[in-house]
Coordinates of C-alpha atoms in Angstrom, one line a residue:
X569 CA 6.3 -23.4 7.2
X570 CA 8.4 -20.8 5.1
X571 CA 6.8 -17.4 3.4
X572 CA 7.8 -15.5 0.9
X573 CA 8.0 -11.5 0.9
X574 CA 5.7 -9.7 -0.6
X575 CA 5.3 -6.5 -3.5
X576 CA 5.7 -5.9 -6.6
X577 CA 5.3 -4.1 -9.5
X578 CA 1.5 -3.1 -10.6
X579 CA 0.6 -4.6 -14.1
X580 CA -1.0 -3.1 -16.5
X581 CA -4.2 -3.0 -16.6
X582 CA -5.8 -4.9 -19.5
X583 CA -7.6 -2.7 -21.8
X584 CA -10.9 -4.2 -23.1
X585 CA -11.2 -5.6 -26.1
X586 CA -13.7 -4.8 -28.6
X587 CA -16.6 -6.4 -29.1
X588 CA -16.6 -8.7 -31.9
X589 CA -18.9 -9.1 -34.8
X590 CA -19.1 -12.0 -36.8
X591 CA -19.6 -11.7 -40.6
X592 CA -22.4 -14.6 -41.8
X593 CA -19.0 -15.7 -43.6
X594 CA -17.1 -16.3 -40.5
X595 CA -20.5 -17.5 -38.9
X596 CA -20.7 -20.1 -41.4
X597 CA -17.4 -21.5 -41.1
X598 CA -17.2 -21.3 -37.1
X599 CA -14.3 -19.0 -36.7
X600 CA -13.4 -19.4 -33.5
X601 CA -12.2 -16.3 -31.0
X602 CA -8.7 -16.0 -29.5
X603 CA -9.0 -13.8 -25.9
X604 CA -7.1 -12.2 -23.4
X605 CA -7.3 -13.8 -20.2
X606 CA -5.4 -12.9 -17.3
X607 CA -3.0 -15.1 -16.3
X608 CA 9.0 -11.7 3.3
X609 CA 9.7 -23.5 5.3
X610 CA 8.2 -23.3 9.1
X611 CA 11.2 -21.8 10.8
X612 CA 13.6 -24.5 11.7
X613 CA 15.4 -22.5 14.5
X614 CA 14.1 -19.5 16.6
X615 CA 6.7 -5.3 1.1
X616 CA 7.4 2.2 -8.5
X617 CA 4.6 0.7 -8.1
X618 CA 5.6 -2.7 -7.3
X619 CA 7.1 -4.1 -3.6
X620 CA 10.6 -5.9 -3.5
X621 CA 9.1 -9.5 -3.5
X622 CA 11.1 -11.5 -6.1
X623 CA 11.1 -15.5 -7.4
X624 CA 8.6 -17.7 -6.6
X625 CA 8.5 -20.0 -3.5
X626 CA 7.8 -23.4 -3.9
X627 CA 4.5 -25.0 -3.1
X628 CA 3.8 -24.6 0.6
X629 CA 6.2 -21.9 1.1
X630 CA 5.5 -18.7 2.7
X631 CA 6.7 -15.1 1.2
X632 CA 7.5 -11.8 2.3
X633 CA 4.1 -9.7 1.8
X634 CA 6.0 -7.1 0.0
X635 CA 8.6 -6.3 -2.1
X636 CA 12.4 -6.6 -0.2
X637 CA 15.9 -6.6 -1.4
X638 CA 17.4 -9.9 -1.6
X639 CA 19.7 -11.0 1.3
X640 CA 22.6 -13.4 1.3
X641 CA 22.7 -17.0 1.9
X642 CA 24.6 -17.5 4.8
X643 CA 22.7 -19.3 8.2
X644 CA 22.4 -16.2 10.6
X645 CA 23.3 -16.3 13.7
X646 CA 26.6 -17.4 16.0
X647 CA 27.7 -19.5 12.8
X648 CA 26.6 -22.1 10.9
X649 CA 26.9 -25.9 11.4
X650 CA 27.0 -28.7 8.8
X651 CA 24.3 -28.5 5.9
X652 CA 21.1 -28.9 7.8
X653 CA 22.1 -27.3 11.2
X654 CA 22.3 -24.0 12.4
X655 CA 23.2 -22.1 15.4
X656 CA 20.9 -21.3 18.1
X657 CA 19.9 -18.1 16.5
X658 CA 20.8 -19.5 12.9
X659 CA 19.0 -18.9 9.8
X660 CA 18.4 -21.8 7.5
X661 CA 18.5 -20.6 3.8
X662 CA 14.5 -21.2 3.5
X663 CA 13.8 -21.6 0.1
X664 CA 5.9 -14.8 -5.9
X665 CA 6.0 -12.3 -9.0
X666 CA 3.0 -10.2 -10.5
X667 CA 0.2 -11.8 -12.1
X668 CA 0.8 -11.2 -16.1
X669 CA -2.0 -11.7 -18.8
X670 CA -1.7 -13.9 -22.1
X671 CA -1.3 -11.6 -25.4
X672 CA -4.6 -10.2 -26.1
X673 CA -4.5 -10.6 -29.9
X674 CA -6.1 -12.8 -32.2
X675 CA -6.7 -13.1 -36.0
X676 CA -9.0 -14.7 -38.0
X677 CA -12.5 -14.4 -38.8
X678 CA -14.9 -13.4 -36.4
X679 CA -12.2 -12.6 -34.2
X680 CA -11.5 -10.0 -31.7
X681 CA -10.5 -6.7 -33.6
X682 CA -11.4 -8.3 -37.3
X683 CA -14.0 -5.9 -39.3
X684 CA -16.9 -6.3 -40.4
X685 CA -17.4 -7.3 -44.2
X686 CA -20.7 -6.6 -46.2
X687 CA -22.0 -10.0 -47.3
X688 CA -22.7 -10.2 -51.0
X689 CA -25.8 -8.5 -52.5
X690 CA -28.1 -11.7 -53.7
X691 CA -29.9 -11.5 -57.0
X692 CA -33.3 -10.0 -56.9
X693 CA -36.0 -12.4 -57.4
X694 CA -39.7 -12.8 -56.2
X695 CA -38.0 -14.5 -53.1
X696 CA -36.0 -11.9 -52.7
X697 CA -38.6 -9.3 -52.6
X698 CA -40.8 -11.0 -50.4
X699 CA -38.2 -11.3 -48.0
X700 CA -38.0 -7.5 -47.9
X701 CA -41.1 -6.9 -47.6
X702 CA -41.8 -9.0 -44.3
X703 CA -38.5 -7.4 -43.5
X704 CA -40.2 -3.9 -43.2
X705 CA -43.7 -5.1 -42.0
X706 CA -41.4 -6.3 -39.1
X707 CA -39.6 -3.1 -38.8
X708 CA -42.9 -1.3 -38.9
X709 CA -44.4 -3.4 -36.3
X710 CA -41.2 -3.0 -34.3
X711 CA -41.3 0.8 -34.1
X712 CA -45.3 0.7 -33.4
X713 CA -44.6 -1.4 -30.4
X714 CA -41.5 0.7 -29.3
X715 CA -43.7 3.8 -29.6
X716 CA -46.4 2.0 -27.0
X717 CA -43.8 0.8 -24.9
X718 CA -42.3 4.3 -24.1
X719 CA -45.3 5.8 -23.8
X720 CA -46.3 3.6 -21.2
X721 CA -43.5 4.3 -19.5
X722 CA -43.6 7.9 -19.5
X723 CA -46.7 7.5 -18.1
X724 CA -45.9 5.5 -15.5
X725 CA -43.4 7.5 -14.8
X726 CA -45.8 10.8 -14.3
X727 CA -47.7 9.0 -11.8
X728 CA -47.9 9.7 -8.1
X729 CA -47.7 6.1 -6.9
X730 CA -43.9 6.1 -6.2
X731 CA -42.8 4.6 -2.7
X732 CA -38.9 5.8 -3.3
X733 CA -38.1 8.5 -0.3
X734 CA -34.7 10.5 -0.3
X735 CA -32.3 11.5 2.4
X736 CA -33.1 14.8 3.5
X737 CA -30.4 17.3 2.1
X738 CA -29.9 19.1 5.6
X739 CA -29.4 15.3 7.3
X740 CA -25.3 16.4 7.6
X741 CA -22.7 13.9 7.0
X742 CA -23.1 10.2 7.7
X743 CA -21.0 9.2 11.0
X744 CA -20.0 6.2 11.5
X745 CA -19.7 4.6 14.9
X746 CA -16.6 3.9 16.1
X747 CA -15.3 0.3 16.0
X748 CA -16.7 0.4 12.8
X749 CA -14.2 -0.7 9.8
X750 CA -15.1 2.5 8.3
X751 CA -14.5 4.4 11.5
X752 CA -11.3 2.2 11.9
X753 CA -9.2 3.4 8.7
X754 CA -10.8 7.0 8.8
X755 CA -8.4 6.9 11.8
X756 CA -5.4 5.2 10.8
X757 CA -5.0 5.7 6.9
X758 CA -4.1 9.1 7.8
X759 CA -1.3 7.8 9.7
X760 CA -0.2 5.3 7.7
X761 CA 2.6 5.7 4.5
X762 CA 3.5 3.9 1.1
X763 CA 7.6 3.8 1.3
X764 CA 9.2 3.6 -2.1
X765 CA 12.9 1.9 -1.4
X766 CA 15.5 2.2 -4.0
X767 CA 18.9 0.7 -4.2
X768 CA 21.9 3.3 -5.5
X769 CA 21.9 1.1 -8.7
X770 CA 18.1 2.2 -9.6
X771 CA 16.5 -1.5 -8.6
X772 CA 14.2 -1.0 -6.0
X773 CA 10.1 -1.6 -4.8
X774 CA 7.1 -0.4 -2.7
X775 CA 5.9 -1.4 0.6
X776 CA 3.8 -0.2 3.7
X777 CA 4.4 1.7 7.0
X778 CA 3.2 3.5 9.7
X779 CA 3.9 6.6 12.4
X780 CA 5.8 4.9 15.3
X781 CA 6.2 8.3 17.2
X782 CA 5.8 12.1 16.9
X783 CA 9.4 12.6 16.3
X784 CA 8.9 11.1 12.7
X785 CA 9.9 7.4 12.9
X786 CA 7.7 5.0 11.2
X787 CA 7.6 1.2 11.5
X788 CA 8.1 -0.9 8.9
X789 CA 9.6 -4.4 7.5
X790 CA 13.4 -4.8 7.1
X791 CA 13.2 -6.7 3.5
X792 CA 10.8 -3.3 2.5
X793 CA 13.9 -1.2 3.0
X794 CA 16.6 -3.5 2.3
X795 CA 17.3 -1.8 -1.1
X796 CA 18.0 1.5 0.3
X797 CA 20.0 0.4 3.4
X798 CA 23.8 1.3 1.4
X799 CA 23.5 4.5 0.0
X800 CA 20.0 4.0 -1.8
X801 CA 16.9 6.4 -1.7
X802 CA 13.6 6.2 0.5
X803 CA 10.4 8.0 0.0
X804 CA 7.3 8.0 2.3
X805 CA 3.6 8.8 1.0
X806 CA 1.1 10.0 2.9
X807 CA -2.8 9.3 2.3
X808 CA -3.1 13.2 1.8
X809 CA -0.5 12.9 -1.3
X810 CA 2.1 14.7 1.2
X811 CA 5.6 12.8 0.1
X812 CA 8.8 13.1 2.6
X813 CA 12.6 11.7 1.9
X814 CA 13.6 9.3 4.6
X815 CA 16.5 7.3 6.0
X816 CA 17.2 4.1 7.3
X817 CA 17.6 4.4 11.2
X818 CA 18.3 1.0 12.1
X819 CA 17.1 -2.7 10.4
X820 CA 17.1 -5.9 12.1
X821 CA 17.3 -8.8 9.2
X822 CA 16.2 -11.7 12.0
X823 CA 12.9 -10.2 13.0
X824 CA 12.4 -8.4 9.6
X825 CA 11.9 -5.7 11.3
X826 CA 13.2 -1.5 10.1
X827 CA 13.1 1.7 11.5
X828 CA 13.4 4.4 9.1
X829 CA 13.1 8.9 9.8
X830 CA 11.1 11.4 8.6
X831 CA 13.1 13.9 6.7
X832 CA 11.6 17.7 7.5
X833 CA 8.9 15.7 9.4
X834 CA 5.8 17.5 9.9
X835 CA 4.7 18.6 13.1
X836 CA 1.4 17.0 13.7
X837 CA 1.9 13.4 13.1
X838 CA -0.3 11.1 14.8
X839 CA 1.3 8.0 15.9
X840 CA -0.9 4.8 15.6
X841 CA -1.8 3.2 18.9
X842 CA 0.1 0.3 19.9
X843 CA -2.2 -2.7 21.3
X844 CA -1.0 -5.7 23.3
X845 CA -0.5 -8.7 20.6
X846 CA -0.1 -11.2 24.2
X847 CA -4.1 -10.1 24.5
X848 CA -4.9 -11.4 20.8
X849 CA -7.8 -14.4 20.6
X850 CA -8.1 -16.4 17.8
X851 CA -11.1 -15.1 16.1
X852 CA -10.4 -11.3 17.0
X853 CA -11.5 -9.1 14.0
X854 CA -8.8 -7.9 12.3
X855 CA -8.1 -4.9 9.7
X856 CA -5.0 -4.5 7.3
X857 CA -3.8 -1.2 5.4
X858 CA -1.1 -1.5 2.6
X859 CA -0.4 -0.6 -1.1
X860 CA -0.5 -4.4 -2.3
X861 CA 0.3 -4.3 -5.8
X862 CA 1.7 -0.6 -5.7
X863 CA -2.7 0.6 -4.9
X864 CA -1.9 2.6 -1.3
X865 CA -4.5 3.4 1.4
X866 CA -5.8 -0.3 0.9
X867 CA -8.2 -1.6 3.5
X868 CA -8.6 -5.4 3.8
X869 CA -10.9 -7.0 6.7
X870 CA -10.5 -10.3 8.0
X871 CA -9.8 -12.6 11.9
X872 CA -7.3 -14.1 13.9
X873 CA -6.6 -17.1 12.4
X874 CA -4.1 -18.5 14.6
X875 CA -1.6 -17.3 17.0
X876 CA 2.5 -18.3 17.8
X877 CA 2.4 -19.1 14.1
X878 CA 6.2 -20.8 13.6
X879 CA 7.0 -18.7 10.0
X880 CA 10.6 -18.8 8.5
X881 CA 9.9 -15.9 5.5
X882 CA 12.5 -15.3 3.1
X883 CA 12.0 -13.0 -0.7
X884 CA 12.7 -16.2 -2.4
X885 CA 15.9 -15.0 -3.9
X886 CA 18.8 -16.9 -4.3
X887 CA 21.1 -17.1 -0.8
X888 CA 18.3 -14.9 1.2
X889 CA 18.8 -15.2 4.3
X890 CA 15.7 -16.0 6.3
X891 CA 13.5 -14.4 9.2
X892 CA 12.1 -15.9 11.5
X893 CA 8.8 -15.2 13.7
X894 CA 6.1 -16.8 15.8
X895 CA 3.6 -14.9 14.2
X896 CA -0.2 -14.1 14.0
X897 CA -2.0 -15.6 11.6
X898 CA -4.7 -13.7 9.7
X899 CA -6.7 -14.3 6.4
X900 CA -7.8 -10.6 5.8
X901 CA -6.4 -10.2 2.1
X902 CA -2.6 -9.8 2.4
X903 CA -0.5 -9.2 -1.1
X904 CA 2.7 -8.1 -2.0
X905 CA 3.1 -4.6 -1.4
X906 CA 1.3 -4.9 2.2
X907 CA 4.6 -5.8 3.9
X908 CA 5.4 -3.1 6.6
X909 CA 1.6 -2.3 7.4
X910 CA -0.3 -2.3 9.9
X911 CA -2.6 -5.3 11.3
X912 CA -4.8 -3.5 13.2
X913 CA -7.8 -4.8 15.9
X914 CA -11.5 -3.6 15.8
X915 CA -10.6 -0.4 17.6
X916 CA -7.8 0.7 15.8
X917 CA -5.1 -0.4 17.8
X918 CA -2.0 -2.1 15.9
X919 CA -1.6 -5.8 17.0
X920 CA 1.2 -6.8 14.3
X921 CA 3.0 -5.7 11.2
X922 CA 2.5 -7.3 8.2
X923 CA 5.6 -9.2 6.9
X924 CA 4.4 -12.4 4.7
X925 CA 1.9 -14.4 3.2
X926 CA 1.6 -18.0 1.8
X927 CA 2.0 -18.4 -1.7
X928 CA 0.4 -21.1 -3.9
X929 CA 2.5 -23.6 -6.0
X930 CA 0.8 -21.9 -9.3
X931 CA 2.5 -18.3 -8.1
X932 CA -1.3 -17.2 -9.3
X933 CA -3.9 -17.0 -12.7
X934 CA -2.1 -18.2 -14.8
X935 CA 0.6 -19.9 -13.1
X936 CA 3.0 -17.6 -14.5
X937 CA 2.5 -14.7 -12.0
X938 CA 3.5 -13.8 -8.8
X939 CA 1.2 -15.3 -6.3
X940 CA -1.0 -13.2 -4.1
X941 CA -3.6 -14.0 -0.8
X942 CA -4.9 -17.5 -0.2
X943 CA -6.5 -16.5 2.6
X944 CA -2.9 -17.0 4.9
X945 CA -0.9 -14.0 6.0
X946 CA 1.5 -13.4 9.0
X947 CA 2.1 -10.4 11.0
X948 CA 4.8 -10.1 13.4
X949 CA 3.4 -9.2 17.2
X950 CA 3.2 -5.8 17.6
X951 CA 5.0 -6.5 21.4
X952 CA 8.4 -7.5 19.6
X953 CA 7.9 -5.4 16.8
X954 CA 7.7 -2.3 20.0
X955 CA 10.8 -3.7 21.5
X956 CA 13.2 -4.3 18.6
X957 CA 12.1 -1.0 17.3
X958 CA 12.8 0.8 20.7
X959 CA 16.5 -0.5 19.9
X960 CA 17.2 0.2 16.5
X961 CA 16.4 4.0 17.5
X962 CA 18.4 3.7 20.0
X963 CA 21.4 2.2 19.0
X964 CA 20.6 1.1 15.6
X965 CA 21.8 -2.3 15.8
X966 CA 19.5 -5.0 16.9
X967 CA 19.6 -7.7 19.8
X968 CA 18.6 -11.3 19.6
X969 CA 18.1 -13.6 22.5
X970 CA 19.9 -16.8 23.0
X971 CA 20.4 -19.9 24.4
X972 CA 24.1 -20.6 23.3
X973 CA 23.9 -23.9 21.3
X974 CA 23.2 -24.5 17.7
X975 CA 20.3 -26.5 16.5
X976 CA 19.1 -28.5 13.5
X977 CA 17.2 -26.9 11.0
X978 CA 15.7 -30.1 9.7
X979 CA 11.8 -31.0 10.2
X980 CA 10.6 -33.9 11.3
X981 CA 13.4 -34.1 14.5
X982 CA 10.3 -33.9 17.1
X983 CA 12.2 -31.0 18.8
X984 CA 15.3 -28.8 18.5
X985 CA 17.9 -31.1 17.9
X986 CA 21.6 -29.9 19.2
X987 CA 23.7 -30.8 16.6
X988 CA 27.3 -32.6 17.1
X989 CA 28.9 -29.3 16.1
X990 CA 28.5 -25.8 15.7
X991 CA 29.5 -23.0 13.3
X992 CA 32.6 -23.0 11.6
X993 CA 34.1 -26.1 13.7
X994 CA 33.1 -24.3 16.9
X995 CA 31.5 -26.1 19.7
X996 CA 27.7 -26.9 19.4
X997 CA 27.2 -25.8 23.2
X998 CA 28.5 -22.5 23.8
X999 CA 31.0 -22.9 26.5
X1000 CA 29.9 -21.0 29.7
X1001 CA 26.8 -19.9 27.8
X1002 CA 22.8 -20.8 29.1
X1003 CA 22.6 -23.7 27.5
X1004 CA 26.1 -25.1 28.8
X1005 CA 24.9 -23.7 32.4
X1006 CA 22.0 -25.5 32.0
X1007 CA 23.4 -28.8 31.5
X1008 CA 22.5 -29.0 28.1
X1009 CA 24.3 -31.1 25.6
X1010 CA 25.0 -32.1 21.7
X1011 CA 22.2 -34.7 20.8
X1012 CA 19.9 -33.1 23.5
X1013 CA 16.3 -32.7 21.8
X1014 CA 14.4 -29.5 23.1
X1015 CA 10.3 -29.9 22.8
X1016 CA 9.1 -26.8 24.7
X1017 CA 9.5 -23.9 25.6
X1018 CA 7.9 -23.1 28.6
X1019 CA 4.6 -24.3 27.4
X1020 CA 4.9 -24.3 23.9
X1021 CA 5.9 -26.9 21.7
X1022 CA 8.6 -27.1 20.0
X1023 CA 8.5 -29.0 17.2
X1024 CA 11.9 -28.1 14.9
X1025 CA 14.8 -25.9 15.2
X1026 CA 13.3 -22.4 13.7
X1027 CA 10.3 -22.9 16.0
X1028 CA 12.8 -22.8 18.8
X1029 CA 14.3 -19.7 17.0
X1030 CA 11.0 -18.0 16.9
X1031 CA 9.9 -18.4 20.5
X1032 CA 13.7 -17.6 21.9
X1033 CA 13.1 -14.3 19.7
X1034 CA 9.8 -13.4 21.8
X1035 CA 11.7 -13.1 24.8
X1036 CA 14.6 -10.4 25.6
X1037 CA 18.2 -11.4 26.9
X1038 CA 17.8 -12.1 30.8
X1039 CA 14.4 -13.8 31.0
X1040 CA 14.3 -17.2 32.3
X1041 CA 12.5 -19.8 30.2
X1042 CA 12.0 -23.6 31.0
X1043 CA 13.2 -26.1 28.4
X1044 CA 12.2 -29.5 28.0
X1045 CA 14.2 -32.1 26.3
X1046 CA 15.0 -35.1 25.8
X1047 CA 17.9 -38.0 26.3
X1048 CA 18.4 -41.2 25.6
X1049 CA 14.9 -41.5 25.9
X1050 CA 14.4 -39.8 29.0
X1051 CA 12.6 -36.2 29.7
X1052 CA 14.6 -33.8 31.4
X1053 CA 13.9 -30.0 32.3
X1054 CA 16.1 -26.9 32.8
X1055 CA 15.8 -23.4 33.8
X1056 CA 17.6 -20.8 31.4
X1057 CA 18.6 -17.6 31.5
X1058 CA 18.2 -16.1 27.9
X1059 CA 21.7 -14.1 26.6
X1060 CA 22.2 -11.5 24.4
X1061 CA 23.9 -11.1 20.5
X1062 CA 24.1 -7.9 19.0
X1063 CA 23.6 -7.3 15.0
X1064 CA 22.9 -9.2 12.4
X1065 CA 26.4 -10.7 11.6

């Protein structure tokens, strides 16, 4: 399953038309009204106001939740093999804009905007007068009865029979218990920050993150800062309004993760509190903060839907290059502009970063739009979120895991398929690297990982990607029909190139 990045730029609000009003004219001929009405694949191996998402993903593809720079097209990792395959690490080239509203204007009689006309004064006759005499009798009546009604009313409202009882004015402030949702984001919007990216040519988006550390780093996604990575310009908004400059510390395209720094940061920064995304159960209450659609210090409530979610997200632009996750699934309202943010558990601890979100075929009212929550979001796991941040501060370059061998990036394989040859004519099978130490070879097809299944290349690509270089993981796969398993000892690859 593939995602698209999300954010984008807010729309304008819709201003209401006004009312309209039929002359008997129009009434008699049926005029009719015209209104306004509104209108970041599953990984084959392993986001002003307005986020850097950008064309729309097919049906059934995911996007980046917010807005992101586009990437290039090349398959990332070691190289990349003949169309269809990719290196161990590789990135297939996997494949939503803002909703817009139809033109608001109309003509014709009756319709919105058109003004009223004063029908034709009618002869006088005895018909006529008779009319206007029942006319005012009615009137008459009408005012009589008007007259009772309110002062019935009044009276009623004099009486003493009233059951209505009001909060005592010295009751205090109304506290909320903790593990509430309320209690939740009173604790974490404070920490949390709308990041405005902008490339050095001007083109640019919004998208979410939040205080990693009290030396001013804040977590967010790599396609939200992808703009401003060569020579651009990056802004981060607190809730209070506060607004601080920022640079790009380190970004790891792969795992669509970025670090970025506090210029002049302030003192008293409260981190948020990192959870443990290994502890996550399907059907853990979950709570996500971002500025989808450009409106910050949004709080959207929701569960676990699923967990080691295989996602390949990608901005949708032509030759992005994709990122790959096994992710947590949630259906707590995820649109573009959330990317970065945090997914948070009842207490308030952050169990993932939002990164992308499925979109619909229609790209949303409309079908014109850019698409926004169906109910399916992803969120990297907080746990390698943690670790490839901890490197990008400290060296600024990522490190990706690895087997050594390329891998199909086609579905319906049953497993990880090693393909005949690698990247750029090199061998498939990395010589003296896990996978050749391991006995592996071309043609192999891997189907799990320990115990997960693996059930294409980028699923492969995601799980490798939860491990760090010099864990041993147990692959199964398969040869001429027989089941074979080996012990491997992950490697490592430095960057993104």
């Amino acid at each position: 399953m593939s995602t698209e990045n999300e954010g984008n730029a807010v729309p304008p609000a819709p201003s209401a038309p006004p009312v309209p009003v039929e002359t008997p004219a129009a009434s008699a001929q049926g005029a009719s009204h015209t209104g306004s009405e509104p209108t970041a694949p599953i990984p084959a191996v392993p986001s002003a106001p307005g986020a850097p998402e950008h064309a729309s993903a097919p049906a059934g593809m995911p996007a980046y939740a917010s807005a992101g720079a586009g990437q290039g097209p090349d398959p990332y990792g070691q190289g990349a093999g003949a169309q269809g395959s990719a290196p161990e690490a590789g990135w297939p080239p996997p494949p939503p804009a803002t909703p817009s509203y139809a033109d608001g204007g109309g003509s014709g009689a009756g319709g919105w905007g058109s003004s009223y006309q004063q029908p034709a004064p009618k002869p006088k006759n005895g018909r006529g007068g008779l009319v206007a005499a029942i006319l005012v009798a009615a009137l008459v009546a009408g005012g009589v009865g008007g007259g009772l009604g309110y002062s019935l009313a009044k009276n009623n409202d004099d009486s003493t029979d009233s059951t209505t009882v009001s909060a005592p004015s010295s009751s205090g402030e109304v506290k909320r218990a903790s593990g509430t949702v309320a209690n939740v984001a009173a604790q974490a919007l404070p920490s949390t920050v709308t990041i405005e990216a902008q490339s050095s040519n001007g083109e640019g988006g919004t998208g979410t993150g939040f205080v990693f550390d009290k030396q001013g780093h804040i977590l967010t996604n790599n396609h939200v800062v992808a703009e401003a990575v060569d020579g651009g310009k990056l802004t981060a908004t607190f809730s209070s309004g506060k607004k601080y400059d920022a640079e790009v510390v380190g970004h790891a395209q792969g795992y669509d993760v970025a670090v970025i720094k506090l210029k002049n940061a302030p003192s008293d920064l409260k981190p948020l509190q990192l959870g443990d995304s290994d502890k996550v159960a399907v059907g853990d209450s979950t709570i996500a903060i971002g500025a989808p659609f450009g409106l910050s210090n949004t709080v959207t409530t929701g569960i676990i839907s699923a967990k080691n979610r295989p996602v390949a997200s990608s901005d949708g632009s032509t030759g992005s290059k994709a990122s790959y996750m096994s992710a947590l699934q949630t259906d707590a309202s995820i649109n573009p502009g959330n990317s970065g943010g945090p997914l948070l558990d009842a207490s308030g601890a952050v169990i993932g970063i939002n990164s992308a979100i499925q979109s619909s075929s229609s790209g949303g009212l409309g079908g014109s739009g850019q698409s926004g929550s169906i109910g399916l979001g992803f969120a990297i796991p907080v746990n390698q979120a943690k670790y490839v941040a901890q490197q990008l501060i400290k060296t600024g370059k990522p490190v990706y895991a690895k087997i050594g061998a390329s891998v199909s990036l086609n579905e319906g394989t049953g497993g990880a398929e090693i393909t005949e040859q690698g990247a750029s004519g090199s061998a498939a099978v990395e010589s003296g690297g896990p996978a050749a130490q391991a006995g592996l070879k071309p043609g192999d097809v891997i189907t799990k990982l320990d115990d997960m299944v693996i059930d294409s290349g980028p699923t492969l690509i995601g799980a490798i990607w939860t491990h760090k270089p010099g864990d041993t993981v147990k692959l199964t796969f398969t040869r001429d029909g027989k089941t074979h398993t080996a012990d491997v000892t992950l490697a490592s690859r430095e960057g993104d190139s």
